Amino acid sequence: MTANETRDCLDPWLNGFIQYNGDVVPCCYIRVVWGNVHRNTAHEIFESEPARELRRRLLSGELEGACVFCPFRPMTTIATLRARVEKIFDASAEHPVEDPR
């Protein structure tokens, strides 16, 4: 992995995996709980600190934990991932692309 690389992963912007107990995790490979559908709204879950931190790490290339070894998403450049996210969410969207710096 080079300094300007990250995973080609849109999951933290588009998906949440609901576990049997209602816990929401970002993907099938990461088990960090973002919230619980029985206690939190979708907005609270997707704007939780763990969700925001994962998005920040992907956009800065500061991968850690399961993301480093993810077998499901190939590597890409930070600029390419940022462009993909910006294409999905314009500046007025609820989940704008945050500058990781």
mmCIF file of N, CA, C and O in Angstrom:
data_model
loop_
_atom_site.group_PDB
_atom_site.id
_atom_site.type_symbol
_atom_site.label_atom_id
_atom_site.label_comp_id
_atom_site.label_asym_id
_atom_site.label_seq_id
_atom_site.Cartn_x
_atom_site.Cartn_y
_atom_site.Cartn_z
ATOM 1 N N MET A 1 0.850 -1.181 0.000
ATOM 2 C CA MET A 1 0.000 0.000 0.000
ATOM 3 C C MET A 1 0.893 1.241 0.000
ATOM 4 O O MET A 1 1.771 1.368 0.842
ATOM 5 N N THR A 2 0.629 2.149 -0.937
ATOM 6 C CA THR A 2 1.407 3.379 -1.006
ATOM 7 C C THR A 2 0.694 4.498 -0.256
ATOM 8 O O THR A 2 -0.452 4.344 0.166
ATOM 9 N N ALA A 3 1.359 5.623 -0.137
ATOM 10 C CA ALA A 3 0.837 6.745 0.649
ATOM 11 C C ALA A 3 -0.466 7.318 0.102
ATOM 12 O O ALA A 3 -1.251 7.873 0.854
ATOM 13 N N ASN A 4 -0.718 7.181 -1.196
ATOM 14 C CA ASN A 4 -1.940 7.778 -1.749
ATOM 15 C C ASN A 4 -2.997 6.726 -2.078
ATOM 16 O O ASN A 4 -3.894 6.978 -2.865
ATOM 17 N N GLU A 5 -2.918 5.568 -1.436
ATOM 18 C CA GLU A 5 -3.888 4.505 -1.697
ATOM 19 C C GLU A 5 -4.852 4.306 -0.535
ATOM 20 O O GLU A 5 -4.559 4.640 0.611
ATOM 21 N N THR A 6 -5.989 3.733 -0.884
ATOM 22 C CA THR A 6 -7.016 3.386 0.083
ATOM 23 C C THR A 6 -7.833 2.245 -0.506
ATOM 24 O O THR A 6 -7.589 1.813 -1.636
ATOM 25 N N ARG A 7 -8.811 1.764 0.210
ATOM 26 C CA ARG A 7 -9.703 0.734 -0.317
ATOM 27 C C ARG A 7 -10.789 1.385 -1.181
ATOM 28 O O ARG A 7 -11.276 2.467 -0.872
ATOM 29 N N ASP A 8 -11.160 0.707 -2.241
ATOM 30 C CA ASP A 8 -12.229 1.171 -3.119
ATOM 31 C C ASP A 8 -13.556 0.739 -2.503
ATOM 32 O O ASP A 8 -14.200 -0.196 -2.957
ATOM 33 N N CYS A 9 -13.938 1.427 -1.442
ATOM 34 C CA CYS A 9 -15.071 0.995 -0.620
ATOM 35 C C CYS A 9 -16.040 2.147 -0.376
ATOM 36 O O CYS A 9 -15.685 3.156 0.220
ATOM 37 N N LEU A 10 -17.272 1.953 -0.816
ATOM 38 C CA LEU A 10 -18.332 2.936 -0.588
ATOM 39 C C LEU A 10 -19.271 2.505 0.542
ATOM 40 O O LEU A 10 -20.224 3.213 0.862
ATOM 41 N N ASP A 11 -18.996 1.356 1.126
ATOM 42 C CA ASP A 11 -19.892 0.818 2.159
ATOM 43 C C ASP A 11 -20.220 1.808 3.274
ATOM 44 O O ASP A 11 -21.389 1.920 3.660
ATOM 45 N N PRO A 12 -19.257 2.557 3.826
ATOM 46 C CA PRO A 12 -19.611 3.448 4.942
ATOM 47 C C PRO A 12 -20.532 4.605 4.563
ATOM 48 O O PRO A 12 -21.075 5.265 5.424
ATOM 49 N N TRP A 13 -20.698 4.845 3.284
ATOM 50 C CA TRP A 13 -21.620 5.885 2.822
ATOM 51 C C TRP A 13 -22.970 5.304 2.412
ATOM 52 O O TRP A 13 -23.969 5.998 2.434
ATOM 53 N N LEU A 14 -22.986 4.036 2.010
ATOM 54 C CA LEU A 14 -24.193 3.462 1.406
ATOM 55 C C LEU A 14 -24.827 2.306 2.161
ATOM 56 O O LEU A 14 -26.008 2.019 1.957
ATOM 57 N N ASN A 15 -24.062 1.594 2.973
ATOM 58 C CA ASN A 15 -24.567 0.344 3.557
ATOM 59 C C ASN A 15 -24.425 0.302 5.063
ATOM 60 O O ASN A 15 -23.561 0.939 5.637
ATOM 61 N N GLY A 16 -25.243 -0.510 5.646
ATOM 62 C CA GLY A 16 -25.123 -0.894 7.048
ATOM 63 C C GLY A 16 -25.648 -2.316 7.144
ATOM 64 O O GLY A 16 -26.677 -2.639 6.559
ATOM 65 N N PHE A 17 -24.929 -3.167 7.809
ATOM 66 C CA PHE A 17 -25.345 -4.558 7.974
ATOM 67 C C PHE A 17 -25.990 -4.703 9.339
ATOM 68 O O PHE A 17 -25.360 -4.421 10.361
ATOM 69 N N ILE A 18 -27.230 -5.144 9.364
ATOM 70 C CA ILE A 18 -27.962 -5.296 10.618
ATOM 71 C C ILE A 18 -27.765 -6.719 11.127
ATOM 72 O O ILE A 18 -28.083 -7.687 10.441
ATOM 73 N N GLN A 19 -27.242 -6.823 12.350
ATOM 74 C CA GLN A 19 -27.015 -8.106 12.989
ATOM 75 C C GLN A 19 -28.308 -8.624 13.622
ATOM 76 O O GLN A 19 -29.279 -7.885 13.761
ATOM 77 N N TYR A 20 -28.315 -9.854 14.040
ATOM 78 C CA TYR A 20 -29.508 -10.494 14.612
ATOM 79 C C TYR A 20 -30.080 -9.724 15.802
ATOM 80 O O TYR A 20 -31.286 -9.747 16.049
ATOM 81 N N ASN A 21 -29.214 -9.018 16.559
ATOM 82 C CA ASN A 21 -29.666 -8.301 17.747
ATOM 83 C C ASN A 21 -29.998 -6.828 17.483
ATOM 84 O O ASN A 21 -30.292 -6.077 18.407
ATOM 85 N N GLY A 22 -29.916 -6.414 16.209
ATOM 86 C CA GLY A 22 -30.206 -5.035 15.843
ATOM 87 C C GLY A 22 -28.988 -4.145 15.713
ATOM 88 O O GLY A 22 -29.095 -3.007 15.256
ATOM 89 N N ASP A 23 -27.808 -4.653 16.110
ATOM 90 C CA ASP A 23 -26.593 -3.866 15.946
ATOM 91 C C ASP A 23 -26.311 -3.649 14.465
ATOM 92 O O ASP A 23 -26.522 -4.541 13.651
ATOM 93 N N VAL A 24 -25.816 -2.464 14.138
ATOM 94 C CA VAL A 24 -25.469 -2.132 12.759
ATOM 95 C C VAL A 24 -23.952 -1.993 12.673
ATOM 96 O O VAL A 24 -23.338 -1.256 13.442
ATOM 97 N N VAL A 25 -23.370 -2.739 11.738
ATOM 98 C CA VAL A 25 -21.932 -2.685 11.472
ATOM 99 C C VAL A 25 -21.745 -2.248 10.025
ATOM 100 O O VAL A 25 -22.655 -2.384 9.203
ATOM 101 N N PRO A 26 -20.566 -1.724 9.657
ATOM 102 C CA PRO A 26 -20.381 -1.183 8.315
ATOM 103 C C PRO A 26 -20.313 -2.214 7.201
ATOM 104 O O PRO A 26 -20.639 -1.906 6.062
ATOM 105 N N CYS A 27 -19.865 -3.417 7.508
ATOM 106 C CA CYS A 27 -19.755 -4.448 6.482
ATOM 107 C C CYS A 27 -19.638 -5.814 7.146
ATOM 108 O O CYS A 27 -19.579 -5.903 8.373
ATOM 109 N N CYS A 28 -19.554 -6.834 6.333
ATOM 110 C CA CYS A 28 -19.474 -8.187 6.885
ATOM 111 C C CYS A 28 -18.093 -8.504 7.449
ATOM 112 O O CYS A 28 -17.905 -9.518 8.111
ATOM 113 N N TYR A 29 -17.120 -7.623 7.236
ATOM 114 C CA TYR A 29 -15.743 -7.876 7.652
ATOM 115 C C TYR A 29 -15.348 -7.071 8.889
ATOM 116 O O TYR A 29 -14.449 -7.442 9.608
ATOM 117 N N ILE A 30 -16.024 -5.958 9.125
ATOM 118 C CA ILE A 30 -15.733 -5.093 10.274
ATOM 119 C C ILE A 30 -16.855 -5.251 11.296
ATOM 120 O O ILE A 30 -18.028 -5.149 10.965
ATOM 121 N N ARG A 31 -16.490 -5.447 12.539
ATOM 122 C CA ARG A 31 -17.483 -5.678 13.592
ATOM 123 C C ARG A 31 -17.662 -4.508 14.553
ATOM 124 O O ARG A 31 -18.217 -4.663 15.626
ATOM 125 N N VAL A 32 -17.193 -3.322 14.162
ATOM 126 C CA VAL A 32 -17.377 -2.133 14.993
ATOM 127 C C VAL A 32 -18.832 -1.707 14.880
ATOM 128 O O VAL A 32 -19.329 -1.459 13.781
ATOM 129 N N VAL A 33 -19.524 -1.639 16.005
ATOM 130 C CA VAL A 33 -20.952 -1.311 16.016
ATOM 131 C C VAL A 33 -21.141 0.194 15.889
ATOM 132 O O VAL A 33 -20.569 0.974 16.638
ATOM 133 N N TRP A 34 -21.966 0.581 14.912
ATOM 134 C CA TRP A 34 -22.292 1.989 14.697
ATOM 135 C C TRP A 34 -23.497 2.423 15.522
ATOM 136 O O TRP A 34 -23.688 3.595 15.791
ATOM 137 N N GLY A 35 -24.335 1.500 15.863
ATOM 138 C CA GLY A 35 -25.551 1.791 16.604
ATOM 139 C C GLY A 35 -26.438 0.566 16.572
ATOM 140 O O GLY A 35 -26.016 -0.515 16.155
ATOM 141 N N ASN A 36 -27.673 0.742 16.988
ATOM 142 C CA ASN A 36 -28.617 -0.370 17.049
ATOM 143 C C ASN A 36 -29.983 0.114 16.567
ATOM 144 O O ASN A 36 -30.453 1.168 17.020
ATOM 145 N N VAL A 37 -30.600 -0.631 15.662
ATOM 146 C CA VAL A 37 -31.872 -0.202 15.072
ATOM 147 C C VAL A 37 -33.002 -0.127 16.093
ATOM 148 O O VAL A 37 -34.001 0.542 15.847
ATOM 149 N N HIS A 38 -32.844 -0.783 17.245
ATOM 150 C CA HIS A 38 -33.872 -0.726 18.289
ATOM 151 C C HIS A 38 -33.734 0.520 19.167
ATOM 152 O O HIS A 38 -34.679 0.903 19.847
ATOM 153 N N ARG A 39 -32.563 1.156 19.121
ATOM 154 C CA ARG A 39 -32.301 2.303 19.994
ATOM 155 C C ARG A 39 -31.939 3.582 19.250
ATOM 156 O O ARG A 39 -31.999 4.671 19.831
ATOM 157 N N ASN A 40 -31.522 3.471 17.989
ATOM 158 C CA ASN A 40 -31.035 4.634 17.252
ATOM 159 C C ASN A 40 -31.770 4.793 15.929
ATOM 160 O O ASN A 40 -32.189 3.816 15.329
ATOM 161 N N THR A 41 -31.871 6.040 15.469
ATOM 162 C CA THR A 41 -32.421 6.297 14.144
ATOM 163 C C THR A 41 -31.334 6.002 13.107
ATOM 164 O O THR A 41 -30.140 5.918 13.442
ATOM 165 N N ALA A 42 -31.733 5.881 11.859
ATOM 166 C CA ALA A 42 -30.762 5.664 10.787
ATOM 167 C C ALA A 42 -29.776 6.824 10.734
ATOM 168 O O ALA A 42 -28.567 6.635 10.547
ATOM 169 N N HIS A 43 -30.267 8.041 10.925
ATOM 170 C CA HIS A 43 -29.393 9.213 10.921
ATOM 171 C C HIS A 43 -28.357 9.114 12.040
ATOM 172 O O HIS A 43 -27.165 9.377 11.825
ATOM 173 N N GLU A 44 -28.783 8.765 13.236
ATOM 174 C CA GLU A 44 -27.850 8.622 14.348
ATOM 175 C C GLU A 44 -26.796 7.555 14.068
ATOM 176 O O GLU A 44 -25.616 7.731 14.392
ATOM 177 N N ILE A 45 -27.209 6.457 13.450
ATOM 178 C CA ILE A 45 -26.291 5.363 13.153
ATOM 179 C C ILE A 45 -25.243 5.797 12.137
ATOM 180 O O ILE A 45 -24.042 5.632 12.350
ATOM 181 N N PHE A 46 -25.683 6.390 11.031
ATOM 182 C CA PHE A 46 -24.746 6.766 9.971
ATOM 183 C C PHE A 46 -23.926 8.009 10.301
ATOM 184 O O PHE A 46 -22.897 8.258 9.672
ATOM 185 N N GLU A 47 -24.349 8.780 11.282
ATOM 186 C CA GLU A 47 -23.567 9.935 11.712
ATOM 187 C C GLU A 47 -22.846 9.678 13.035
ATOM 188 O O GLU A 47 -22.291 10.602 13.629
ATOM 189 N N SER A 48 -22.820 8.432 13.489
ATOM 190 C CA SER A 48 -22.112 8.094 14.722
ATOM 191 C C SER A 48 -20.612 8.330 14.540
ATOM 192 O O SER A 48 -20.103 8.372 13.414
ATOM 193 N N GLU A 49 -19.917 8.483 15.643
ATOM 194 C CA GLU A 49 -18.473 8.712 15.578
ATOM 195 C C GLU A 49 -17.742 7.568 14.866
ATOM 196 O O GLU A 49 -16.879 7.837 14.025
ATOM 197 N N PRO A 50 -18.062 6.284 15.136
ATOM 198 C CA PRO A 50 -17.368 5.216 14.405
ATOM 199 C C PRO A 50 -17.610 5.263 12.891
ATOM 200 O O PRO A 50 -16.705 4.988 12.102
ATOM 201 N N ALA A 51 -18.808 5.646 12.473
ATOM 202 C CA ALA A 51 -19.110 5.733 11.040
ATOM 203 C C ALA A 51 -18.326 6.874 10.403
ATOM 204 O O ALA A 51 -17.718 6.713 9.338
ATOM 205 N N ARG A 52 -18.318 8.019 11.060
ATOM 206 C CA ARG A 52 -17.591 9.175 10.539
ATOM 207 C C ARG A 52 -16.091 8.904 10.499
ATOM 208 O O ARG A 52 -15.412 9.293 9.556
ATOM 209 N N GLU A 53 -15.581 8.219 11.506
ATOM 210 C CA GLU A 53 -14.151 7.913 11.559
ATOM 211 C C GLU A 53 -13.751 6.946 10.443
ATOM 212 O O GLU A 53 -12.697 7.111 9.825
ATOM 213 N N LEU A 54 -14.575 5.955 10.158
ATOM 214 C CA LEU A 54 -14.263 5.021 9.072
ATOM 215 C C LEU A 54 -14.242 5.761 7.733
ATOM 216 O O LEU A 54 -13.339 5.559 6.916
ATOM 217 N N ARG A 55 -15.215 6.629 7.493
ATOM 218 C CA ARG A 55 -15.221 7.407 6.252
ATOM 219 C C ARG A 55 -13.976 8.292 6.162
ATOM 220 O O ARG A 55 -13.338 8.393 5.111
ATOM 221 N N ARG A 56 -13.614 8.923 7.277
ATOM 222 C CA ARG A 56 -12.424 9.775 7.291
ATOM 223 C C ARG A 56 -11.174 8.964 6.966
ATOM 224 O O ARG A 56 -10.345 9.380 6.163
ATOM 225 N N ARG A 57 -11.046 7.791 7.564
ATOM 226 C CA ARG A 57 -9.869 6.950 7.325
ATOM 227 C C ARG A 57 -9.788 6.486 5.872
ATOM 228 O O ARG A 57 -8.709 6.452 5.286
ATOM 229 N N LEU A 58 -10.910 6.136 5.296
ATOM 230 C CA LEU A 58 -10.895 5.723 3.895
ATOM 231 C C LEU A 58 -10.490 6.883 2.990
ATOM 232 O O LEU A 58 -9.712 6.701 2.053
ATOM 233 N N LEU A 59 -10.981 8.078 3.277
ATOM 234 C CA LEU A 59 -10.671 9.231 2.433
ATOM 235 C C LEU A 59 -9.265 9.788 2.652
ATOM 236 O O LEU A 59 -8.783 10.582 1.846
ATOM 237 N N SER A 60 -8.615 9.372 3.721
ATOM 238 C CA SER A 60 -7.251 9.837 3.980
ATOM 239 C C SER A 60 -6.212 8.747 3.722
ATOM 240 O O SER A 60 -5.015 9.023 3.756
ATOM 241 N N GLY A 61 -6.676 7.512 3.515
ATOM 242 C CA GLY A 61 -5.736 6.412 3.307
ATOM 243 C C GLY A 61 -5.143 5.886 4.590
ATOM 244 O O GLY A 61 -4.202 5.092 4.572
ATOM 245 N N GLU A 62 -5.682 6.286 5.724
ATOM 246 C CA GLU A 62 -5.195 5.832 7.033
ATOM 247 C C GLU A 62 -5.934 4.567 7.453
ATOM 248 O O GLU A 62 -6.644 4.550 8.461
ATOM 249 N N LEU A 63 -5.768 3.519 6.682
ATOM 250 C CA LEU A 63 -6.475 2.277 6.956
ATOM 251 C C LEU A 63 -5.906 1.586 8.179
ATOM 252 O O LEU A 63 -4.711 1.650 8.449
ATOM 253 N N GLU A 64 -6.792 0.916 8.911
ATOM 254 C CA GLU A 64 -6.362 0.137 10.059
ATOM 255 C C GLU A 64 -7.272 -1.070 10.217
ATOM 256 O O GLU A 64 -8.335 -1.141 9.611
ATOM 257 N N GLY A 65 -6.850 -1.992 11.024
ATOM 258 C CA GLY A 65 -7.659 -3.162 11.330
ATOM 259 C C GLY A 65 -8.047 -3.953 10.102
ATOM 260 O O GLY A 65 -7.241 -4.185 9.198
ATOM 261 N N ALA A 66 -9.300 -4.351 10.061
ATOM 262 C CA ALA A 66 -9.803 -5.209 8.991
ATOM 263 C C ALA A 66 -9.673 -4.570 7.613
ATOM 264 O O ALA A 66 -9.490 -5.278 6.621
ATOM 265 N N CYS A 67 -9.740 -3.257 7.528
ATOM 266 C CA CYS A 67 -9.637 -2.594 6.222
ATOM 267 C C CYS A 67 -8.294 -2.865 5.543
ATOM 268 O O CYS A 67 -8.222 -2.964 4.319
ATOM 269 N N VAL A 68 -7.248 -2.976 6.329
ATOM 270 C CA VAL A 68 -5.921 -3.228 5.766
ATOM 271 C C VAL A 68 -5.907 -4.551 5.012
ATOM 272 O O VAL A 68 -5.306 -4.666 3.947
ATOM 273 N N PHE A 69 -6.578 -5.546 5.547
ATOM 274 C CA PHE A 69 -6.535 -6.897 4.990
ATOM 275 C C PHE A 69 -7.817 -7.303 4.262
ATOM 276 O O PHE A 69 -8.010 -8.471 3.953
ATOM 277 N N CYS A 70 -8.692 -6.355 3.984
ATOM 278 C CA CYS A 70 -9.992 -6.655 3.373
ATOM 279 C C CYS A 70 -9.825 -7.436 2.066
ATOM 280 O O CYS A 70 -9.167 -6.969 1.134
ATOM 281 N N PRO A 71 -10.448 -8.609 1.992
ATOM 282 C CA PRO A 71 -10.361 -9.401 0.766
ATOM 283 C C PRO A 71 -11.428 -9.038 -0.267
ATOM 284 O O PRO A 71 -11.436 -9.588 -1.365
ATOM 285 N N PHE A 72 -12.330 -8.118 0.078
ATOM 286 C CA PHE A 72 -13.481 -7.826 -0.768
ATOM 287 C C PHE A 72 -13.350 -6.567 -1.616
ATOM 288 O O PHE A 72 -14.013 -6.447 -2.644
ATOM 289 N N ARG A 73 -12.545 -5.599 -1.175
ATOM 290 C CA ARG A 73 -12.420 -4.330 -1.892
ATOM 291 C C ARG A 73 -10.971 -4.134 -2.333
ATOM 292 O O ARG A 73 -10.059 -4.171 -1.506
ATOM 293 N N PRO A 74 -10.757 -3.883 -3.628
ATOM 294 C CA PRO A 74 -9.384 -3.665 -4.111
ATOM 295 C C PRO A 74 -8.857 -2.303 -3.667
ATOM 296 O O PRO A 74 -9.607 -1.448 -3.199
ATOM 297 N N MET A 75 -7.580 -2.115 -3.842
ATOM 298 C CA MET A 75 -6.972 -0.820 -3.551
ATOM 299 C C MET A 75 -7.252 0.129 -4.714
ATOM 300 O O MET A 75 -7.427 -0.289 -5.850
ATOM 301 N N THR A 76 -7.308 1.407 -4.397
ATOM 302 C CA THR A 76 -7.476 2.465 -5.383
ATOM 303 C C THR A 76 -6.769 3.702 -4.861
ATOM 304 O O THR A 76 -6.286 3.708 -3.731
ATOM 305 N N THR A 77 -6.729 4.740 -5.638
ATOM 306 C CA THR A 77 -6.142 5.980 -5.137
ATOM 307 C C THR A 77 -7.174 6.731 -4.299
ATOM 308 O O THR A 77 -8.393 6.566 -4.486
ATOM 309 N N ILE A 78 -6.678 7.554 -3.406
ATOM 310 C CA ILE A 78 -7.560 8.379 -2.581
ATOM 311 C C ILE A 78 -8.393 9.290 -3.479
ATOM 312 O O ILE A 78 -9.596 9.452 -3.267
ATOM 313 N N ALA A 79 -7.773 9.846 -4.498
ATOM 314 C CA ALA A 79 -8.485 10.751 -5.419
ATOM 315 C C ALA A 79 -9.627 10.033 -6.133
ATOM 316 O O ALA A 79 -10.704 10.603 -6.324
ATOM 317 N N THR A 80 -9.411 8.790 -6.520
ATOM 318 C CA THR A 80 -10.457 8.026 -7.206
ATOM 319 C C THR A 80 -11.628 7.754 -6.277
ATOM 320 O O THR A 80 -12.790 7.912 -6.665
ATOM 321 N N LEU A 81 -11.344 7.349 -5.036
ATOM 322 C CA LEU A 81 -12.436 7.106 -4.078
ATOM 323 C C LEU A 81 -13.189 8.397 -3.804
ATOM 324 O O LEU A 81 -14.421 8.412 -3.802
ATOM 325 N N ARG A 82 -12.467 9.477 -3.599
ATOM 326 C CA ARG A 82 -13.110 10.769 -3.337
ATOM 327 C C ARG A 82 -14.038 11.157 -4.492
ATOM 328 O O ARG A 82 -15.165 11.600 -4.280
ATOM 329 N N ALA A 83 -13.586 10.955 -5.721
ATOM 330 C CA ALA A 83 -14.403 11.285 -6.895
ATOM 331 C C ALA A 83 -15.655 10.422 -6.939
ATOM 332 O O ALA A 83 -16.734 10.909 -7.287
ATOM 333 N N ARG A 84 -15.534 9.153 -6.592
ATOM 334 C CA ARG A 84 -16.700 8.262 -6.577
ATOM 335 C C ARG A 84 -17.718 8.702 -5.529
ATOM 336 O O ARG A 84 -18.923 8.699 -5.773
ATOM 337 N N VAL A 85 -17.229 9.075 -4.347
ATOM 338 C CA VAL A 85 -18.126 9.534 -3.286
ATOM 339 C C VAL A 85 -18.789 10.843 -3.690
ATOM 340 O O VAL A 85 -20.000 11.016 -3.522
ATOM 341 N N GLU A 86 -18.015 11.765 -4.247
ATOM 342 C CA GLU A 86 -18.584 13.053 -4.663
ATOM 343 C C GLU A 86 -19.614 12.888 -5.772
ATOM 344 O O GLU A 86 -20.570 13.658 -5.849
ATOM 345 N N LYS A 87 -19.430 11.906 -6.622
ATOM 346 C CA LYS A 87 -20.407 11.653 -7.682
ATOM 347 C C LYS A 87 -21.740 11.207 -7.093
ATOM 348 O O LYS A 87 -22.798 11.527 -7.620
ATOM 349 N N ILE A 88 -21.687 10.477 -5.999
ATOM 350 C CA ILE A 88 -22.911 9.994 -5.354
ATOM 351 C C ILE A 88 -23.575 11.086 -4.528
ATOM 352 O O ILE A 88 -24.780 11.258 -4.539
ATOM 353 N N PHE A 89 -22.764 11.841 -3.799
ATOM 354 C CA PHE A 89 -23.290 12.863 -2.899
ATOM 355 C C PHE A 89 -22.782 14.234 -3.317
ATOM 356 O O PHE A 89 -21.602 14.524 -3.194
ATOM 357 N N ASP A 90 -23.667 15.094 -3.752
ATOM 358 C CA ASP A 90 -23.229 16.446 -4.092
ATOM 359 C C ASP A 90 -23.060 17.261 -2.809
ATOM 360 O O ASP A 90 -23.349 16.793 -1.715
ATOM 361 N N ALA A 91 -22.609 18.489 -2.928
ATOM 362 C CA ALA A 91 -22.284 19.313 -1.760
ATOM 363 C C ALA A 91 -23.491 19.571 -0.870
ATOM 364 O O ALA A 91 -23.336 19.853 0.315
ATOM 365 N N SER A 92 -24.695 19.469 -1.397
ATOM 366 C CA SER A 92 -25.880 19.727 -0.577
ATOM 367 C C SER A 92 -26.451 18.456 0.031
ATOM 368 O O SER A 92 -27.441 18.506 0.748
ATOM 369 N N ALA A 93 -25.832 17.319 -0.223
ATOM 370 C CA ALA A 93 -26.336 16.048 0.290
ATOM 371 C C ALA A 93 -26.161 15.968 1.798
ATOM 372 O O ALA A 93 -25.386 16.702 2.407
ATOM 373 N N GLU A 94 -26.880 15.030 2.391
ATOM 374 C CA GLU A 94 -26.821 14.851 3.832
ATOM 375 C C GLU A 94 -25.465 14.327 4.284
ATOM 376 O O GLU A 94 -25.046 14.559 5.408
ATOM 377 N N HIS A 95 -24.758 13.595 3.436
ATOM 378 C CA HIS A 95 -23.450 13.031 3.777
ATOM 379 C C HIS A 95 -22.371 13.616 2.861
ATOM 380 O O HIS A 95 -21.802 12.917 2.040
ATOM 381 N N PRO A 96 -22.086 14.901 2.968
ATOM 382 C CA PRO A 96 -21.066 15.484 2.079
ATOM 383 C C PRO A 96 -19.702 14.874 2.363
ATOM 384 O O PRO A 96 -19.447 14.369 3.442
ATOM 385 N N VAL A 97 -18.843 14.955 1.386
ATOM 386 C CA VAL A 97 -17.490 14.447 1.531
ATOM 387 C C VAL A 97 -16.727 15.407 2.430
ATOM 388 O O VAL A 97 -16.614 16.587 2.137
ATOM 389 N N GLU A 98 -16.240 14.889 3.547
ATOM 390 C CA GLU A 98 -15.504 15.718 4.486
ATOM 391 C C GLU A 98 -14.020 15.656 4.146
ATOM 392 O O GLU A 98 -13.506 14.604 3.821
ATOM 393 N N ASP A 99 -13.355 16.773 4.249
ATOM 394 C CA ASP A 99 -11.915 16.808 4.033
ATOM 395 C C ASP A 99 -11.256 16.156 5.245
ATOM 396 O O ASP A 99 -11.444 16.605 6.375
ATOM 397 N N PRO A 100 -10.485 15.077 5.038
ATOM 398 C CA PRO A 100 -9.908 14.352 6.165
ATOM 399 C C PRO A 100 -8.768 15.085 6.855
ATOM 400 O O PRO A 100 -8.290 14.656 7.875
ATOM 401 N N ARG A 101 -8.330 16.190 6.294
ATOM 402 C CA ARG A 101 -7.200 16.913 6.900
ATOM 403 C C ARG A 101 -7.613 17.826 8.001
ATOM 404 O O ARG A 101 -8.597 18.182 8.338
#
